[in-house]
Structure formats: C-alpha cells, structure tokens
Amino acid sequence: MKISFVIPFHNENKNCLPMIERVVSYGKKEKLNFEVIPVDDRSTDGTGEILKKTVKKYKNVHPVYRKSDKVEKGNTMGKSLIAGTKAAKGEIIIWTMGDRSDDVETYGKMIKKIQKGYDIVFGSRYMPGGSRGNLDLLKAFLSSWGTRLAGLLFAVPVHDITNAFRAFKKEVFDVIGLESVGFSISPEFAIKAQLSGFRLGEVPTIYTNRVEGVSSFKIYKMTKSYLFLYMKLFYDFRLRPQFSRVSKGAGSKS
Ligand SMILES: Nc1nc2c(ncn2[C@@H]2O[C@H](COP(=O)(O)OP(=O)(O)OP(=O)(O)O)[C@@H](O)[C@H]2O)c(=O)[nH]1
Ligand SMILES: [Mg+2]
C-alpha cells in the first residue's frame, strides 16, 4: 500500500522545508511506502525555489508547480489539492496543510481507520479527544457550524469537514469529481462523498495556529463560498432527485 501526502503551499517560505521534513521523518519512522507531493502555485516568496532544493535532498518528494493559463484571482487551494491528488501514485491520499498547523502524529490513526474499511477519514478538532488548540473563536464557531449545517442538510455523520486535513482512498476522489477552486473544497469533498454512499469516518486531532507566514484565509469570502456551495449542492442533490447520486466517473477539474 502506497501513501501520497499532498500538501498545498502558497507563500510558505518559512514553513515548507520544515513541513516536508516533518512528513518525511514520520514516513521513515513508520516505515511507510510513501511519496510527498507539495503543490506550489504562484508563490512569490521563494517557496518554489525551496521546493526545487528538497527534490535533490529527498527522492520521494515530487513537487507540482501549478501554473494556470488564465489569470486567477483569489485563493486556489482547491485547484492545488486537485492537481496534487491527480499527480499522486498512492492508493491512499492524505491532505495536510503546509503551515504546520496539522498534527502529523494523527496519520497513523487515519491510516488504520482506512484499513478498517472507511473510504475517507477526517482529522477532527471537534470530536471527543480532538482540540481546536489556539484556533480563534470566530473561526472555530464558523467552522463547527459549517459542519453542523452539512449534517442537517446532507446527513454528513462527522464533526469537522471544514479542515482540509484528511485521508482517503484515491478511488473516492476519482469517482466524485471535485470542482471547488478555493477553501470550499473541504466541505464539497465531504458532502459529495456522503451523497455517493462512501463510508465517512473521523479521528481526533489537535490543531495549532500557524506561527510563521501569512494567512490566505478571508472569513467573509470563505463564508460566502461555503453558503453558495451548500445552496448549489442542496439544489442539485435534494431538490432535483434525478441528481440524488453523484454521477460516477465525473472526475475532478483542476
Ligand atoms: N497551492 C496553494 N496553496 C494555498 C493557497 N492558499 C492557501 N494555501 C495553502 O493552504 C494551506 C491553508 O491555508 P491557510 O492560509 O493556512 O488557511 P487557514 O489555515 O484557514 O488560515 P490560518 O489561520 O492562517 O492558518 C496553507 O498551507 C497555505 O499555504 C493557494 O491559493 N494555493
Ligand atoms: Mg493554516
């Protein structure tokens, strides 16, 4: 079983090398068959150059330098995760944020849960044993309510779908077809996986706010994109029953 760690980076020159080294040393410590796929798109702080150096140091680090032929405004973390996952060779994919806010020690629990038959396993800050750490209250309130709303509208059975930190079988990604450009890829993936009948699970994780670098997170933009996503999915999958199942083989757009 091969595992692909996909990590999005945007202007993370202080975080990218220590983050990759954290994942590589975890993989070596656990004797995993793994690769690391950092995805850099349009960083202007030298993150791309640092990634080029890591390739010389680690043979199983395969960066994706995402370029776009058309001008892209705003956040493209979603497109980056899609591009990285498409390039991945592993049967199991693990998305981790590049700012060292996710706890890599959670990987073991996620992998075990996938091996027990779950299709997608979320790192959860809001389930028993999990912690939002020093995540600010407003963000915690919005993210936990984002998940509860998905529970009400789409019967999503887990506690934290707004954090992109998760493990899943590559086939889930290949089947459901993700379309989000930015941060709303996190709830989109969870809701579509649930609507497609995949088995969703979760493990507790401890979140730590970023120490280095600048956040790409914009509360107003994020809330708007989430509400638009929920309305679209509710219309497509609840109000138009002929769409009640995500069409198999749609494939994701990067
Ligand atoms: N490739 C790529 N990565 C991105 C983009 N926007 C954010 N990221 C990365 O995605 C991860 C999460 O973004 P953050 O800016 O940390 O967002 P956040 O965690 O909600 O906000 P913080 O509280 O600042 O940590 C980080 O590793 C970013 O570098 C983007 O447009 N492209
Ligand atoms: Mg962050």
Coordinates of C-alpha atoms and ligand atoms in Angstrom, one line a residue:
M1 CA 0.0 0.0 0.0
K2 CA 1.5 3.3 -1.1
I3 CA 0.6 6.6 0.6
S4 CA 0.8 10.0 -1.1
F5 CA 1.0 13.1 1.2
V6 CA -0.4 16.1 -0.8
I7 CA 0.5 19.5 0.8
P8 CA -0.6 22.9 -0.6
F9 CA 1.8 25.8 -0.3
H10 CA 1.3 29.4 -1.1
N11 CA 4.0 31.8 0.1
E12 CA 5.2 29.5 2.9
N13 CA 9.0 30.0 2.5
K14 CA 9.4 29.6 6.3
N15 CA 7.2 26.6 6.6
C16 CA 7.7 24.5 3.5
L17 CA 11.0 22.8 4.3
P18 CA 10.3 22.1 8.0
M19 CA 6.9 20.8 7.0
I20 CA 8.2 18.4 4.3
E21 CA 10.9 17.2 6.7
R22 CA 8.3 16.5 9.4
V23 CA 6.3 14.4 6.9
V24 CA 9.4 12.6 5.5
S25 CA 10.7 11.7 9.0
Y26 CA 7.2 10.4 10.0
G27 CA 7.1 8.2 6.9
K28 CA 10.6 6.9 7.6
K29 CA 9.8 6.3 11.3
E30 CA 6.7 4.3 10.5
K31 CA 8.5 2.5 7.6
L32 CA 5.7 3.6 5.2
N33 CA 5.8 3.2 1.4
F34 CA 5.2 6.9 0.6
E35 CA 5.7 9.9 -1.5
V36 CA 5.3 13.6 -0.7
I37 CA 3.6 15.9 -3.3
P38 CA 4.0 19.6 -2.4
V39 CA 1.8 21.8 -4.6
D40 CA 3.0 25.3 -5.1
D41 CA 1.1 27.8 -7.2
R42 CA 2.2 31.3 -7.8
S43 CA 4.2 31.8 -4.6
T44 CA 6.2 35.0 -4.8
D45 CA 8.3 34.5 -1.7
G46 CA 10.7 31.8 -3.0
T47 CA 8.7 28.8 -1.8
G48 CA 9.1 27.2 -5.3
E49 CA 12.9 27.5 -5.2
I50 CA 13.0 25.9 -1.8
L51 CA 10.9 23.0 -3.1
K52 CA 13.3 22.5 -6.0
K53 CA 16.1 22.1 -3.5
T54 CA 14.1 19.5 -1.4
V55 CA 13.8 17.3 -4.5
K56 CA 17.6 16.9 -4.5
K57 CA 17.6 16.0 -0.8
Y58 CA 14.6 13.6 -0.9
K59 CA 14.0 11.3 -3.9
N60 CA 10.3 10.6 -2.9
V61 CA 9.4 14.3 -2.9
H62 CA 7.7 15.2 -6.2
P63 CA 6.5 18.8 -6.2
V64 CA 3.8 20.1 -8.5
Y65 CA 4.2 23.7 -9.7
R66 CA 0.7 24.6 -10.7
K67 CA 0.5 27.1 -13.4
S68 CA -2.7 28.5 -14.8
D69 CA -3.1 29.6 -18.4
K70 CA -5.7 32.2 -17.4
V71 CA -5.4 34.9 -14.7
E72 CA -6.7 33.5 -11.4
K73 CA -7.9 35.9 -8.8
G74 CA -8.2 34.8 -5.2
N75 CA -7.4 31.6 -3.5
T76 CA -6.8 28.4 -5.5
M77 CA -6.1 25.9 -2.7
G78 CA -8.8 23.7 -4.0
K79 CA -7.4 23.6 -7.5
S80 CA -4.0 22.9 -6.0
L81 CA -5.2 19.9 -3.9
I82 CA -6.9 18.6 -7.1
A83 CA -3.7 18.9 -9.2
G84 CA -1.6 17.3 -6.5
T85 CA -4.0 14.4 -5.9
K86 CA -4.2 13.8 -9.7
A87 CA -0.4 13.5 -9.8
A88 CA -0.4 11.1 -6.8
K89 CA 0.6 7.5 -7.3
G90 CA -0.6 6.2 -3.9
E91 CA -3.8 4.2 -3.2
I92 CA -4.3 6.3 -0.1
I93 CA -4.0 10.1 -0.2
I94 CA -3.5 12.3 2.8
W95 CA -4.1 16.1 2.6
T96 CA -2.2 18.1 5.1
M97 CA -1.9 21.9 5.3
G98 CA 1.6 23.3 4.7
D99 CA 1.7 25.8 7.6
R100 CA 2.4 23.1 10.2
S101 CA -1.0 23.6 11.8
D102 CA -2.0 19.9 11.4
D103 CA -0.6 17.2 13.7
V104 CA 1.3 14.6 11.6
E105 CA 1.0 12.1 14.5
T106 CA -2.6 11.8 13.5
Y107 CA -1.6 10.0 10.3
G108 CA -1.3 6.6 12.0
K109 CA -4.9 6.7 13.3
M110 CA -6.2 7.8 9.9
I111 CA -4.4 5.0 8.0
K112 CA -5.7 2.4 10.5
K113 CA -9.3 3.6 10.0
I114 CA -9.0 3.4 6.2
Q115 CA -7.6 -0.1 6.6
K116 CA -10.7 -0.9 8.7
G117 CA -12.8 -0.1 5.7
Y118 CA -13.6 3.6 5.8
D119 CA -13.3 5.4 2.5
I120 CA -12.5 8.9 3.8
V121 CA -11.3 9.8 7.3
F122 CA -11.2 13.4 8.7
G123 CA -8.8 14.8 11.3
S124 CA -11.4 16.2 13.7
R125 CA -10.8 19.1 16.1
Y126 CA -14.4 18.9 17.4
M127 CA -14.9 15.2 18.3
P128 CA -14.0 13.8 21.7
G129 CA -10.2 13.7 22.1
G130 CA -9.8 16.4 19.4
S131 CA -8.9 20.0 20.1
R132 CA -9.0 23.3 18.2
G133 CA -6.0 24.4 20.2
N134 CA -5.4 28.1 19.8
L135 CA -7.7 28.5 16.8
D136 CA -9.5 31.8 17.3
L137 CA -13.1 31.5 18.5
L138 CA -14.8 33.1 15.5
K139 CA -13.1 30.7 13.1
A140 CA -13.9 27.8 15.4
F141 CA -17.6 28.9 15.6
L142 CA -17.9 29.3 11.8
S143 CA -16.1 26.0 11.0
S144 CA -18.1 23.9 13.6
W145 CA -21.3 25.4 12.3
G146 CA -20.3 24.8 8.8
T147 CA -20.1 21.1 9.7
R148 CA -23.4 21.1 11.6
L149 CA -25.2 22.6 8.7
A150 CA -23.8 19.9 6.4
G151 CA -25.1 17.4 9.0
L152 CA -28.6 18.9 8.9
L153 CA -28.8 19.3 5.1
F154 CA -26.9 16.2 3.8
A155 CA -26.7 13.9 6.9
V156 CA -22.9 14.1 7.0
P157 CA -22.0 12.0 10.1
V158 CA -18.7 13.6 11.2
H159 CA -17.8 16.6 13.4
D160 CA -15.2 18.5 11.3
I161 CA -15.4 18.9 7.5
T162 CA -14.0 22.4 7.2
N163 CA -10.4 21.4 8.0
A164 CA -8.8 20.0 4.8
F165 CA -6.8 17.6 6.9
R166 CA -8.0 14.1 5.9
A167 CA -7.0 10.7 4.4
F168 CA -9.0 8.9 1.7
K169 CA -8.8 6.1 -0.9
K170 CA -7.8 7.6 -4.3
E171 CA -10.9 5.9 -5.9
V172 CA -13.2 8.2 -3.9
F173 CA -11.5 11.3 -5.5
D174 CA -11.7 9.7 -8.9
V175 CA -15.4 9.0 -8.6
I176 CA -17.0 12.0 -7.1
G177 CA -15.5 14.9 -9.2
L178 CA -14.4 18.0 -7.2
E179 CA -14.9 21.4 -8.7
S180 CA -14.0 23.9 -5.9
V181 CA -11.3 26.5 -6.7
G182 CA -10.6 27.6 -3.1
F183 CA -11.2 26.6 0.5
S184 CA -14.7 25.3 -0.1
I185 CA -13.1 22.1 -1.5
S186 CA -13.1 20.8 2.1
P187 CA -16.9 20.7 2.7
E188 CA -17.5 19.9 -1.0
F189 CA -15.5 16.7 -0.8
A190 CA -17.2 15.5 2.5
I191 CA -20.7 16.2 1.2
K192 CA -20.3 14.6 -2.2
A193 CA -18.6 11.5 -0.6
Q194 CA -21.6 11.2 1.8
L195 CA -24.1 11.6 -1.1
S196 CA -22.2 9.0 -3.1
G197 CA -22.6 6.4 -0.3
F198 CA -19.0 6.3 0.7
R199 CA -18.1 5.5 4.3
L200 CA -17.0 8.6 6.2
G201 CA -15.0 8.3 9.5
E202 CA -13.0 10.6 11.8
V203 CA -10.2 10.6 14.3
P204 CA -9.3 13.2 16.9
T205 CA -6.6 15.7 16.1
I206 CA -5.0 18.7 17.8
Y207 CA -4.8 21.9 15.8
T208 CA -2.2 24.5 16.2
N209 CA -2.5 28.0 14.7
R210 CA 0.3 28.9 12.2
V211 CA 3.3 30.5 13.7
E212 CA 5.1 31.6 10.5
G213 CA 3.9 33.1 7.3
V214 CA 0.7 35.0 6.3
S215 CA -2.8 33.5 6.2
S216 CA -4.7 33.2 2.9
F217 CA -7.9 32.8 4.9
K218 CA -10.6 35.5 4.4
I219 CA -13.6 35.0 6.6
Y220 CA -16.1 36.9 4.5
K221 CA -15.0 35.3 1.2
M222 CA -14.9 31.9 2.9
T223 CA -18.4 32.2 4.4
K224 CA -19.9 33.3 1.1
S225 CA -18.2 30.5 -0.9
Y226 CA -19.5 27.9 1.7
L227 CA -23.1 29.2 1.6
F228 CA -23.0 29.2 -2.2
L229 CA -21.7 25.6 -2.2
Y230 CA -24.3 24.4 0.2
M231 CA -27.1 26.0 -1.7
K232 CA -25.9 24.5 -5.0
L233 CA -25.4 21.0 -3.6
F234 CA -28.8 21.2 -1.8
Y235 CA -30.5 22.3 -5.1
D236 CA -28.7 19.6 -7.1
F237 CA -29.0 16.7 -4.8
R238 CA -32.1 17.4 -2.6
L239 CA -34.4 19.4 -4.9
R240 CA -33.5 17.7 -8.1
P241 CA -33.8 13.9 -7.1
Q242 CA -32.6 12.7 -10.6
F243 CA -29.2 14.1 -9.3
S244 CA -29.6 12.3 -6.0
R245 CA -26.3 10.4 -6.6
V246 CA -23.1 12.0 -7.7
S247 CA -22.6 10.8 -11.3
K248 CA -19.9 8.1 -11.3
G249 CA -16.7 8.9 -13.2
A250 CA -17.4 12.6 -13.5
G251 CA -13.7 13.2 -12.5
S252 CA -12.3 16.4 -10.9
K253 CA -11.4 19.6 -12.7
S254 CA -8.0 21.2 -11.9
Ligands
LIG1 N1 -1.1 26.0 -3.6 C1 -1.8 26.8 -2.9 N2 -1.8 26.7 -1.5 C2 -2.6 27.5 -0.8 C3 -3.4 28.6 -1.4 N3 -4.0 29.3 -0.3 C4 -3.6 28.7 0.8 N4 -2.8 27.7 0.5 C5 -2.1 26.7 1.5 O1 -3.2 26.0 2.1 C6 -2.9 25.9 3.5 C7 -4.0 26.5 4.3 O2 -4.1 27.9 4.1 P1 -4.0 28.9 5.3 O3 -3.6 30.2 4.7 O4 -3.2 28.4 6.3 O5 -5.5 29.0 5.7 P2 -6.1 28.7 7.1 O6 -5.4 27.6 7.8 O7 -7.5 28.7 7.0 O8 -5.7 30.1 7.9 P3 -4.6 30.3 9.0 O9 -5.4 30.5 10.2 O10 -3.8 31.4 8.6 O11 -3.7 29.1 9.1 C8 -1.5 26.5 3.7 O12 -0.6 25.5 3.6 C9 -1.4 27.5 2.6 O13 -0.1 27.7 2.2 C10 -3.4 28.7 -2.8 O14 -4.0 29.5 -3.4 N5 -2.6 27.8 -3.5
MG2 MG -3.5 27.5 8.2

